[in-house]
PDB file of C-alpha atoms in Angstrom:
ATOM      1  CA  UNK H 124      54.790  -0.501 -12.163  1.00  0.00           C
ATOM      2  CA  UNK H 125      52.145  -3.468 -11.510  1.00  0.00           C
ATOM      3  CA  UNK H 126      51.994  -2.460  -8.190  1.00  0.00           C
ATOM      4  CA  UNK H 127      51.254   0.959  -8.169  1.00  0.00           C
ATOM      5  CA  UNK H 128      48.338   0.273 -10.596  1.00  0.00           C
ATOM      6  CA  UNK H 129      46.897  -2.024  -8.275  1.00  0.00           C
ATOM      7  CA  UNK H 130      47.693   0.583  -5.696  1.00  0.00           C
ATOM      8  CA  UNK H 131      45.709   2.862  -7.375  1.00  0.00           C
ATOM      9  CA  UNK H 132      42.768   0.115  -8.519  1.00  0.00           C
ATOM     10  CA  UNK H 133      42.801  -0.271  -4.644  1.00  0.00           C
ATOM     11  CA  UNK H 134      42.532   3.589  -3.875  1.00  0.00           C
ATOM     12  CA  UNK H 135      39.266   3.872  -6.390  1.00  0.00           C
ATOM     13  CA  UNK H 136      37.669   0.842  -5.125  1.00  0.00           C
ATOM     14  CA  UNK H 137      37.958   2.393  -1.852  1.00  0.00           C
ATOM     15  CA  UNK H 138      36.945   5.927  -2.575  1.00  0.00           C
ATOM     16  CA  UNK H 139      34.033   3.996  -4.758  1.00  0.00           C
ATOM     17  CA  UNK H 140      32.947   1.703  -1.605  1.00  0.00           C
ATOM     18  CA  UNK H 141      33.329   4.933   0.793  1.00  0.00           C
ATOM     19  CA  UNK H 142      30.491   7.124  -1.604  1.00  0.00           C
ATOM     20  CA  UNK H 143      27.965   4.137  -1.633  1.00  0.00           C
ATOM     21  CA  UNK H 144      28.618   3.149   2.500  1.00  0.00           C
ATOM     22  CA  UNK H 145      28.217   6.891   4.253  1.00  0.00           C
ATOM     23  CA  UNK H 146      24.833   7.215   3.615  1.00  0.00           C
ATOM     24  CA  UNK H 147      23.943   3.706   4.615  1.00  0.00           C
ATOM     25  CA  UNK H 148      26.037   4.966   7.942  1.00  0.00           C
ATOM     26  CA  UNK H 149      24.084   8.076   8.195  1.00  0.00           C
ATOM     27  CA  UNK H 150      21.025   5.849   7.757  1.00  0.00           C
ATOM     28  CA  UNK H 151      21.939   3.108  10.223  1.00  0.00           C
ATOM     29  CA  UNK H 152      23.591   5.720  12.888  1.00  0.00           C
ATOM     30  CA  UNK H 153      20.972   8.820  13.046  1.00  0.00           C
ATOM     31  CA  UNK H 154      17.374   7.279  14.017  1.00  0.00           C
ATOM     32  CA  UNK H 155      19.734   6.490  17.335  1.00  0.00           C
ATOM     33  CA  UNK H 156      21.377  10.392  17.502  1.00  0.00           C
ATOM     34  CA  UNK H 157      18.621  13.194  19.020  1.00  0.00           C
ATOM     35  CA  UNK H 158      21.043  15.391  17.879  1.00  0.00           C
ATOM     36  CA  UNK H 159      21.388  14.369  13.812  1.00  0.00           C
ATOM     37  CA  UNK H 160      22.248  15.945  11.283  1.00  0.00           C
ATOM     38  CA  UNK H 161      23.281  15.491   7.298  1.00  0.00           C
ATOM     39  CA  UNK H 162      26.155  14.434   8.342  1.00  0.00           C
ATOM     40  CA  UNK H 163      27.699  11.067   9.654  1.00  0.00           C
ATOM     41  CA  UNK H 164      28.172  11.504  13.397  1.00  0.00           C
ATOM     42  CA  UNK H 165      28.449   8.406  16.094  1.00  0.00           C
ATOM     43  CA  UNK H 166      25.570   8.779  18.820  1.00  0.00           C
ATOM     44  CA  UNK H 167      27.130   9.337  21.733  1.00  0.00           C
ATOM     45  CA  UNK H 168      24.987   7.932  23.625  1.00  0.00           C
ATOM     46  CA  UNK H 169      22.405   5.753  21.853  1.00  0.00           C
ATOM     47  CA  UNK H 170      19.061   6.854  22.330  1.00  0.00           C
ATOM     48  CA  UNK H 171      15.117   5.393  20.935  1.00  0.00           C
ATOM     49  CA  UNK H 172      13.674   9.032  21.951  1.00  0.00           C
ATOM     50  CA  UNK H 173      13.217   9.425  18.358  1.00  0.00           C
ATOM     51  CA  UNK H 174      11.427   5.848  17.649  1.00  0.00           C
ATOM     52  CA  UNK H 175       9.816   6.978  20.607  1.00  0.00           C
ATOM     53  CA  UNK H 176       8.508  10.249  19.393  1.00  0.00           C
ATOM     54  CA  UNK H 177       7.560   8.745  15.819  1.00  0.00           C
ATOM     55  CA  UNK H 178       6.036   5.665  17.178  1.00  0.00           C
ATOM     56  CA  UNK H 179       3.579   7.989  19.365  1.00  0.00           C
ATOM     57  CA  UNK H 180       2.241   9.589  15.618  1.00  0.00           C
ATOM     58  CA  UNK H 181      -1.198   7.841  15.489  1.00  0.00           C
ATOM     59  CA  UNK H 182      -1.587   9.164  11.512  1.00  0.00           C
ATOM     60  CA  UNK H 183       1.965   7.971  10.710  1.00  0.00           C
ATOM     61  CA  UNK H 184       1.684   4.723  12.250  1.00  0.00           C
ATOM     62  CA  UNK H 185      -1.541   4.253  10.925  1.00  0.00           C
ATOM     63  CA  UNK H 186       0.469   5.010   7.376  1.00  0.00           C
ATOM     64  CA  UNK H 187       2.798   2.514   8.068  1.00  0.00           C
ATOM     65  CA  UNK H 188       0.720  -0.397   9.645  1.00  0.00           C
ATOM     66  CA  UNK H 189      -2.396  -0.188   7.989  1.00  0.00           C
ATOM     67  CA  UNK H 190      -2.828   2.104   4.805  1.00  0.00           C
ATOM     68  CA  UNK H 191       0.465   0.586   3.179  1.00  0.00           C
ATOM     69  CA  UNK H 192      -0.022  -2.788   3.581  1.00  0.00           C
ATOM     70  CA  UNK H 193      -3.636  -2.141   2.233  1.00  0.00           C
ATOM     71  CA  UNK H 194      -2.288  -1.240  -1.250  1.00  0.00           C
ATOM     72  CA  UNK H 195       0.686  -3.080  -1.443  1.00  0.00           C
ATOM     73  CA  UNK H 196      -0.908  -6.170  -0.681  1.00  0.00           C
ATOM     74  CA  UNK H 197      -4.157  -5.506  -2.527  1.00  0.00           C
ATOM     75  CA  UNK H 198      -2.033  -4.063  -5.837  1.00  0.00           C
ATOM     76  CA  UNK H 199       0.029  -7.229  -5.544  1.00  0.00           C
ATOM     77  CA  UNK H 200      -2.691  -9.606  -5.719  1.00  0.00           C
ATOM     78  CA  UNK H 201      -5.063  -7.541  -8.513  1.00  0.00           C
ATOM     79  CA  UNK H 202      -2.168  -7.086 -10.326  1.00  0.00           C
ATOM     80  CA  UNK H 203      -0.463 -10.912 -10.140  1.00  0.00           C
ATOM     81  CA  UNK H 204      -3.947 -12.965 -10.505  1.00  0.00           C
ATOM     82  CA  UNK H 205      -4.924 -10.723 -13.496  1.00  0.00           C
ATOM     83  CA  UNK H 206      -1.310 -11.135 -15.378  1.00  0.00           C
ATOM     84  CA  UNK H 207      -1.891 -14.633 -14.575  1.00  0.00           C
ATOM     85  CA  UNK H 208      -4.936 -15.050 -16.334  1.00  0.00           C
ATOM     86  CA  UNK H 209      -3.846 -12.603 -18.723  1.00  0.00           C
ATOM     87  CA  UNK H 210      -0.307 -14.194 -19.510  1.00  0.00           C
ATOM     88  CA  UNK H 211      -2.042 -17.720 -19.835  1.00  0.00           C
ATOM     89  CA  UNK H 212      -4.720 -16.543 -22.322  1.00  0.00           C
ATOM     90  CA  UNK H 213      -2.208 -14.818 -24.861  1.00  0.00           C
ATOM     91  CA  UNK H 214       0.258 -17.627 -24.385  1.00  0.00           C
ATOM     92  CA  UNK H 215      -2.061 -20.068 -25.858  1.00  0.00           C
ATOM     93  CA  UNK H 216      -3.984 -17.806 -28.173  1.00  0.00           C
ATOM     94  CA  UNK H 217      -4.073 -17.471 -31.958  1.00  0.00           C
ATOM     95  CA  UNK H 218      -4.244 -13.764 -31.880  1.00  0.00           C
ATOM     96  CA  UNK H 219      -2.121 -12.503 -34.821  1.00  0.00           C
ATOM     97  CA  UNK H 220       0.594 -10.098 -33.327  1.00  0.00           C
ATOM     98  CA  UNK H 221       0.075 -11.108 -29.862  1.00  0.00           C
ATOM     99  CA  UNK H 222       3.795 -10.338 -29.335  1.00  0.00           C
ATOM    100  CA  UNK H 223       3.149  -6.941 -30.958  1.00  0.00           C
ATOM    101  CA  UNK H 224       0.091  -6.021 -28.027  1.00  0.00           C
ATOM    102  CA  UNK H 225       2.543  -6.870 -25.188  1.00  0.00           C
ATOM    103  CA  UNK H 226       4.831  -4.445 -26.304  1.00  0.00           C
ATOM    104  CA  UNK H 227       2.296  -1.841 -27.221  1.00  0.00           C
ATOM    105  CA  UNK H 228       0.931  -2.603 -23.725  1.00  0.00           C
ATOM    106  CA  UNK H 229       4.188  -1.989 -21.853  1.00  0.00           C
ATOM    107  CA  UNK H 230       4.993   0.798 -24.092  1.00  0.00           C
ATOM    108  CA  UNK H 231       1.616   2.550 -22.494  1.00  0.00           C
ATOM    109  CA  UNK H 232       2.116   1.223 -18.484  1.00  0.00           C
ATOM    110  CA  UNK H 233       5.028   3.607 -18.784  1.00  0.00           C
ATOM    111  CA  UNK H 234       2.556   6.551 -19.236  1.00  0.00           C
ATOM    112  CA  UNK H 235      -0.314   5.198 -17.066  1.00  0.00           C
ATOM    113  CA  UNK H 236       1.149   5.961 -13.555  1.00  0.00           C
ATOM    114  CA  UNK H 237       3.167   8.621 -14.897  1.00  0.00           C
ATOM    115  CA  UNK H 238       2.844  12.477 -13.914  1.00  0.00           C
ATOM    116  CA  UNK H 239       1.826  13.796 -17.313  1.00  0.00           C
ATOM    117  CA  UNK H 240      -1.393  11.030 -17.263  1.00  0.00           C
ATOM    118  CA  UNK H 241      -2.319  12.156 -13.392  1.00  0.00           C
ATOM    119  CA  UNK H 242      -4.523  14.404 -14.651  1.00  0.00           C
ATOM    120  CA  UNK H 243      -7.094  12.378 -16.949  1.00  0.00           C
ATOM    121  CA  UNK H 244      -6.545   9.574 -14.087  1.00  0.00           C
ATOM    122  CA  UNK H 245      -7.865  11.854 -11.910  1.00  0.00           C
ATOM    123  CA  UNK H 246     -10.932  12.668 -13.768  1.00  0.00           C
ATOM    124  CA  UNK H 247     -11.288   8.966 -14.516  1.00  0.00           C
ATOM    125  CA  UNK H 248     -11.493   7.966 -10.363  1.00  0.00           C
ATOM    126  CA  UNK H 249     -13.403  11.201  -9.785  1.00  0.00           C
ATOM    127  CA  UNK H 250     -16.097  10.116 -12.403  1.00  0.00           C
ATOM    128  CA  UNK H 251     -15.883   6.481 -10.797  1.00  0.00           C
ATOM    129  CA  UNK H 252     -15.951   7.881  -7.358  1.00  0.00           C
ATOM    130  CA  UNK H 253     -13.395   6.221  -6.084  1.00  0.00           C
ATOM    131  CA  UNK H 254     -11.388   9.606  -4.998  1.00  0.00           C
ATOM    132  CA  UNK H 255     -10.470   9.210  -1.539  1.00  0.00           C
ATOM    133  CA  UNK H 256     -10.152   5.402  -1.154  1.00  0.00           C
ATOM    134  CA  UNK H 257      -7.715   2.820  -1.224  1.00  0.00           C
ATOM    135  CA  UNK H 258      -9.628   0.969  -4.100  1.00  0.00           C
ATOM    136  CA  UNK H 259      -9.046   3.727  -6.509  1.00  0.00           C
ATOM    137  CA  UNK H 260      -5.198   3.957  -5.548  1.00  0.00           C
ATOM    138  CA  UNK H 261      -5.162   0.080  -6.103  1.00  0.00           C
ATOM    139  CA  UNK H 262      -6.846  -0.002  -9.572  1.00  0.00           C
ATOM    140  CA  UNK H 263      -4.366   2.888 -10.968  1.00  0.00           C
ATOM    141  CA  UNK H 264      -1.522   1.096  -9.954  1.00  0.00           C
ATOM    142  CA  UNK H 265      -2.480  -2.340 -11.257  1.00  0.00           C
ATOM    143  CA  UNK H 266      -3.366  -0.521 -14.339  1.00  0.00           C
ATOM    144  CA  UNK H 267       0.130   0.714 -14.510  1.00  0.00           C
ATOM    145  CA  UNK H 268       2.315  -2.416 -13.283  1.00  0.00           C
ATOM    146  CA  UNK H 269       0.055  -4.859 -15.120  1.00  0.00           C
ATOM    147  CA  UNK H 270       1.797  -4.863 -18.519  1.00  0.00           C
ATOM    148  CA  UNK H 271       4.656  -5.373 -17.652  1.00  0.00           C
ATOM    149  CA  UNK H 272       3.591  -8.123 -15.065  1.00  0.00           C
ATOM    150  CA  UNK H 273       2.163  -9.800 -18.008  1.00  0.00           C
ATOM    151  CA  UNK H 274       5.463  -9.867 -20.197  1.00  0.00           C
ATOM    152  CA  UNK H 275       7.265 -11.118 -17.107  1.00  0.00           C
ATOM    153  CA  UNK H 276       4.913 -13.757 -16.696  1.00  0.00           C
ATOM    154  CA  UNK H 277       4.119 -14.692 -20.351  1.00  0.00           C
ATOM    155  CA  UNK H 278       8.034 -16.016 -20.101  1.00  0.00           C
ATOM    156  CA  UNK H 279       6.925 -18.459 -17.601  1.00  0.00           C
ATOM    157  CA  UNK H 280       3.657 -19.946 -19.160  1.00  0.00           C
ATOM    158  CA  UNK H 281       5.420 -20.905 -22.338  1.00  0.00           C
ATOM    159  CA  UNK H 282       7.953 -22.511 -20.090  1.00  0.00           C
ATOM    160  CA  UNK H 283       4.937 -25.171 -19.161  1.00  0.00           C
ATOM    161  CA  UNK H 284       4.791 -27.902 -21.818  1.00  0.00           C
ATOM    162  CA  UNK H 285       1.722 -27.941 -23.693  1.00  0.00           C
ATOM    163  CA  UNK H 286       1.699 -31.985 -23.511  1.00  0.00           C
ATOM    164  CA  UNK H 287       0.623 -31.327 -19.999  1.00  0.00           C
ATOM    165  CA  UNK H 288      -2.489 -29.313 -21.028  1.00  0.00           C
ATOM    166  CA  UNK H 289      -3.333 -31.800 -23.949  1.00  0.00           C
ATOM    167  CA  UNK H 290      -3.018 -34.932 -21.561  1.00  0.00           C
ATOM    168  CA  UNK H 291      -5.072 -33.415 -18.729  1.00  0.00           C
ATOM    169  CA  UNK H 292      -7.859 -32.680 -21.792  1.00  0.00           C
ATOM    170  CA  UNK H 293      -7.805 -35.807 -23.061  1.00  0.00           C
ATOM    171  CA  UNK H 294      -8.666 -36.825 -19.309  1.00  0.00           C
ATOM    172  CA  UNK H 295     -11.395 -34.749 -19.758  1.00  0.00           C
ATOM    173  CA  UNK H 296     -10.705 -31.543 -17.865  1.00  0.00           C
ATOM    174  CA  UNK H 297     -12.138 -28.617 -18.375  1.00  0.00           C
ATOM    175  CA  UNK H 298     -10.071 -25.543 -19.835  1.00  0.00           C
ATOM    176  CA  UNK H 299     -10.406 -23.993 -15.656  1.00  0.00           C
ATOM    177  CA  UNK H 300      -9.334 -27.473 -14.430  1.00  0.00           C
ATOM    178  CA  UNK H 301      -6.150 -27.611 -17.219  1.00  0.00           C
ATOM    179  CA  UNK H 302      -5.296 -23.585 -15.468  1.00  0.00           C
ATOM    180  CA  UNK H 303      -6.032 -24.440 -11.925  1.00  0.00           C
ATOM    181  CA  UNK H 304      -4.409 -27.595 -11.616  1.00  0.00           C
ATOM    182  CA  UNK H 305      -1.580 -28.003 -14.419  1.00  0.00           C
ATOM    183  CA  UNK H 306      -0.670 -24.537 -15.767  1.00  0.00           C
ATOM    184  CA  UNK H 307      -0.956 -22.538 -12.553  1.00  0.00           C
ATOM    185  CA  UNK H 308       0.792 -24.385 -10.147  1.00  0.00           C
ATOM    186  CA  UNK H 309       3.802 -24.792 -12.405  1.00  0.00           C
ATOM    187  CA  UNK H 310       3.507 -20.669 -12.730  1.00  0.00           C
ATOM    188  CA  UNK H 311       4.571 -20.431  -9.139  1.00  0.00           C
ATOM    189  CA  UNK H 312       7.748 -19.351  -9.643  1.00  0.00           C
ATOM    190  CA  UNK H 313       6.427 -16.062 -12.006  1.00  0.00           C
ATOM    191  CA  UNK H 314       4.101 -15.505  -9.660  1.00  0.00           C
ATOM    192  CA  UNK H 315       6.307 -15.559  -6.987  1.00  0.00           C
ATOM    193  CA  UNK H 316       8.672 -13.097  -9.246  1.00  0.00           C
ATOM    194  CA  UNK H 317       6.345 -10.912  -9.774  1.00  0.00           C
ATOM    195  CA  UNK H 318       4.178 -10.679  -6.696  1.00  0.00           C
ATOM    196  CA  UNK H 319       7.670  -9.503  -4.864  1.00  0.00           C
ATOM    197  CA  UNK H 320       8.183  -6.938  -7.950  1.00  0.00           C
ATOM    198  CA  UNK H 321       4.548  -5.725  -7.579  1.00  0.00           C
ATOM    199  CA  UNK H 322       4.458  -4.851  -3.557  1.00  0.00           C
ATOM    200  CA  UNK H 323       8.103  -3.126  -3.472  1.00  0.00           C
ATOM    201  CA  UNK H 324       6.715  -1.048  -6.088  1.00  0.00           C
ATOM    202  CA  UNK H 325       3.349  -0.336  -4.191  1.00  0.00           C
ATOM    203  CA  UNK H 326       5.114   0.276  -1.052  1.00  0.00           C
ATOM    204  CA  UNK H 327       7.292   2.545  -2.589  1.00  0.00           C
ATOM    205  CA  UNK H 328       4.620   4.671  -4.205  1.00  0.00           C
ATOM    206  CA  UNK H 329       4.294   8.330  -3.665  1.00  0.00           C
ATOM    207  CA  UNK H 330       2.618   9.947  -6.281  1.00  0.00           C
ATOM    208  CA  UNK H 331      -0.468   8.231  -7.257  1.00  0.00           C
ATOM    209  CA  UNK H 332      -1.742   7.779  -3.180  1.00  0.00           C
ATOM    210  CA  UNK H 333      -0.811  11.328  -2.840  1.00  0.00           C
ATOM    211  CA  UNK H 334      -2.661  12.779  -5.784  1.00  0.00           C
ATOM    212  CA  UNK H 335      -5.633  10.610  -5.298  1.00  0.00           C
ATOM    213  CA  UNK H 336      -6.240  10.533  -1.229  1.00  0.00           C
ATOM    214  CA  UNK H 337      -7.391  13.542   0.688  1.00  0.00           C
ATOM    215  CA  UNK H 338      -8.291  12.231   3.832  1.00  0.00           C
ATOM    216  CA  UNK H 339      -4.658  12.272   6.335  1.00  0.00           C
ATOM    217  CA  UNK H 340      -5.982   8.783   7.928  1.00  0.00           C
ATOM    218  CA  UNK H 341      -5.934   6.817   4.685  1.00  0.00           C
ATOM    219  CA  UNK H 342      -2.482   8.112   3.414  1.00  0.00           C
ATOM    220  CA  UNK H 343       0.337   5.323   3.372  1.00  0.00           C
ATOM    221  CA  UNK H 344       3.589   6.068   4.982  1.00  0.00           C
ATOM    222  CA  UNK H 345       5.255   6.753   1.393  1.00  0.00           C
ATOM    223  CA  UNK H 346       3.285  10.073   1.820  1.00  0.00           C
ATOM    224  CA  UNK H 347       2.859  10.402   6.145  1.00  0.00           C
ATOM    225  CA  UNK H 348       6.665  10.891   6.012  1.00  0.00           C
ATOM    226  CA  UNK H 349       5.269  15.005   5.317  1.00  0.00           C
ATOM    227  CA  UNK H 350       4.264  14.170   8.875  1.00  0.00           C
ATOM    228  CA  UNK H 351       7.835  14.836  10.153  1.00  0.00           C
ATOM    229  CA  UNK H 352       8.726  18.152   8.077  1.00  0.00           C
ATOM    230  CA  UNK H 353       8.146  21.621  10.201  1.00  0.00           C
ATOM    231  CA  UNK H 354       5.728  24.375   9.077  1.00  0.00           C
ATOM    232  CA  UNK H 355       8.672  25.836   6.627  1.00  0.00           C
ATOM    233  CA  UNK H 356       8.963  22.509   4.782  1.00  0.00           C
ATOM    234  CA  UNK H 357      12.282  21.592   6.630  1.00  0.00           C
ATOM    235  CA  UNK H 358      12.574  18.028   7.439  1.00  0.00           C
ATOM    236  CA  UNK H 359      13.508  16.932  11.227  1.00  0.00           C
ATOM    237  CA  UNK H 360      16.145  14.917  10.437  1.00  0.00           C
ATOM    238  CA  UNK H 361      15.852  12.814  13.627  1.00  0.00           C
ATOM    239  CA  UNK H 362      12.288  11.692  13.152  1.00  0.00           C
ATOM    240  CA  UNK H 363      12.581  11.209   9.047  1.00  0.00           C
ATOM    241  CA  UNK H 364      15.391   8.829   9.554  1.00  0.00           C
ATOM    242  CA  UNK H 365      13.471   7.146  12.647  1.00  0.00           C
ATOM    243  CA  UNK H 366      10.736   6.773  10.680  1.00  0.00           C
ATOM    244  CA  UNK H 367      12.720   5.794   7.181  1.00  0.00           C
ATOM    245  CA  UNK H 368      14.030   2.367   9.663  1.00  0.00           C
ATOM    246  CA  UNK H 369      10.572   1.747  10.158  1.00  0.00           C
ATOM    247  CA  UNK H 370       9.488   1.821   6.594  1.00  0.00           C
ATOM    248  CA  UNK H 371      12.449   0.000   5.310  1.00  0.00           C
ATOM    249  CA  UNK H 372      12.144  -3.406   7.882  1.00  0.00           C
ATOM    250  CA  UNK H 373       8.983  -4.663   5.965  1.00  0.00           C
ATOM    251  CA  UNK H 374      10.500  -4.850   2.495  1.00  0.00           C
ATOM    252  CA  UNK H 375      13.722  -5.758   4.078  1.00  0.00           C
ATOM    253  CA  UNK H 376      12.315  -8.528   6.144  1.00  0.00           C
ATOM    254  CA  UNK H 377      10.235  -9.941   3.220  1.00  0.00           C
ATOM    255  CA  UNK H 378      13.465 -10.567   1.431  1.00  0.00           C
ATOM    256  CA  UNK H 379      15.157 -11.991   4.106  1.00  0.00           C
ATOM    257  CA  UNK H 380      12.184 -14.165   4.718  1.00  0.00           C
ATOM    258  CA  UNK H 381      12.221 -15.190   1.177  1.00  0.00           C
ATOM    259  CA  UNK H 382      16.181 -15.459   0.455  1.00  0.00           C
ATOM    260  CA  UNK H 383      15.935 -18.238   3.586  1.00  0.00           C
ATOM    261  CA  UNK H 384      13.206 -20.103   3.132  1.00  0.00           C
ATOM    262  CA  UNK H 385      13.667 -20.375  -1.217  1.00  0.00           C
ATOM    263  CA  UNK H 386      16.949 -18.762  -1.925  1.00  0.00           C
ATOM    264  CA  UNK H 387      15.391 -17.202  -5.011  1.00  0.00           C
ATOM    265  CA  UNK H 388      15.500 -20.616  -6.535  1.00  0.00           C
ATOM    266  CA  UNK H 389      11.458 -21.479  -7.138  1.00  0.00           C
ATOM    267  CA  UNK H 390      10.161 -24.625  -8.256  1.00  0.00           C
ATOM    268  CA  UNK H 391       7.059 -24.838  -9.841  1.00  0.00           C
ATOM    269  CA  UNK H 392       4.745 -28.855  -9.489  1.00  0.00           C
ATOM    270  CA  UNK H 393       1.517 -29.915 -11.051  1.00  0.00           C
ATOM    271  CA  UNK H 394      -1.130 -31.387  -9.018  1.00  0.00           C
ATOM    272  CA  UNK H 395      -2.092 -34.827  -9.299  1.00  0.00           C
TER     273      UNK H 395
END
């Protein structure tokens, strides 16, 4: 009797592995198959024509090598610095209900990048005329990631010891000097945390860029992947999963990058 339950255990482990692997087969398998389809199918033989015809897209590369890296990289910093400051300052306030306001906060960054708020968003980078730029795409999405960034990191400033801060004012630094030098470098591993957070999630974007951008030459390649879909709205399934490699390797380099050289084990050190 044991062993035919573990039999069975075995069989739905299997089946279970089996409906999570075939797509990451169909992913790995058709940017190399000029004849893909939905389905899982060995390419027989391997061929690049299709990295060939996507890399020869000036507007998608430009989506992928420019335009994304733009917002990820500018939302990540706007969006870490600012929870940063932002963390430190209610950390060591006297606000009453201070706890209260971060909730509230995250409560409404669920509704600020959501669809139901695109329209007053809209009207809001219209009126600041920042429709049409990678600024205005930035700004919305650190307005939407930011509370949250600053609960994640508010965990990590009241992990630093306040005995620090008073020692370093008792040397006589200044309350920039005591952040700078004692509080921030010790924040490293939040900011590392949620730096990473903040650019998967601006990589990943599609909605706000495409709502906000007009202009094909300024889209990131969340939103060039329409670039690959036929006049009917079809996708060609040979170029989208080309193209899907291609968009994947940066986010899955940066953890590889970062699982080697820290091992997601971050150590924060105050400067002398």
């Amino acid at each position: 009797m044991g062993r035919v339950k573990s039999l069975l255990l075995l069989l739905v482990i299997t089946a279970l592995a089996l409906f999570f692997v075939l797509p990451l087969l169909w992913f790995v398998f058709a940017p190399f198959n000029e004849r893909a389809s939905l389905g899982v199918t060995l390419p027989n033989p391997p061929s690049l024509a299709n990295f060939q015809e996507v890399l020869s897209s000036e507007l998608a590369m430009r989506g992928l090598l420019q335009n994304s890296p733009i917002i990820g990289v500018g939302t990540m910093l706007a969006t870490t610095i600012t929870a940063a400051l932002a963390a430190y300052g209610l950390s060591r306030s006297t606000i009453p209900g201070r706890q209260v306001l971060t909730y509230v906060l995250i409560l409404f960054s669920s509704v600020v990048t959501g669809t139901a708020s695109m329209v007053p968003i809209f009207r809001l980078v219209f009126d600041l005329g920042l429709i049409n730029t990678h600024l205005g795409v930035i700004l919305t999405m650190t307005g939407g990631l930011l509370p949250s960034a600053i609960f994640i990191m508010q965990d990590f400033v009241e992990g630093v010891p306040r005995s620090y801060e008073e020692a370093a004012m008792v040397a006589g630094a200044s309350p920039l000097q005591i952040f700078r030098d004692v509080t921030f470098p010790t924040m490293r591993p939040g900011l590392m945390v949620v730096g990473i957070w903040v650019l998967v999630n601006a990589w990943g974007t599609f909605l706000t860029p495409f709502i906000l951008i007009r202009d094909p030459n300024l889209l990131p390649a969340a939103v060039t992947f329409y670039r690959f879909f036929d006049e009917e709205g079809l996708p060609q399934i040979t170029l989208v999963a080309a193209y899907a490699i291609l968009y994947t390797l940066p986010v899955l380099l940066l953890y590889l990058l970062i699982n080697w050289r820290y091992g997601f084990r971050f150590f924060g050190g105050i400067k002398q």
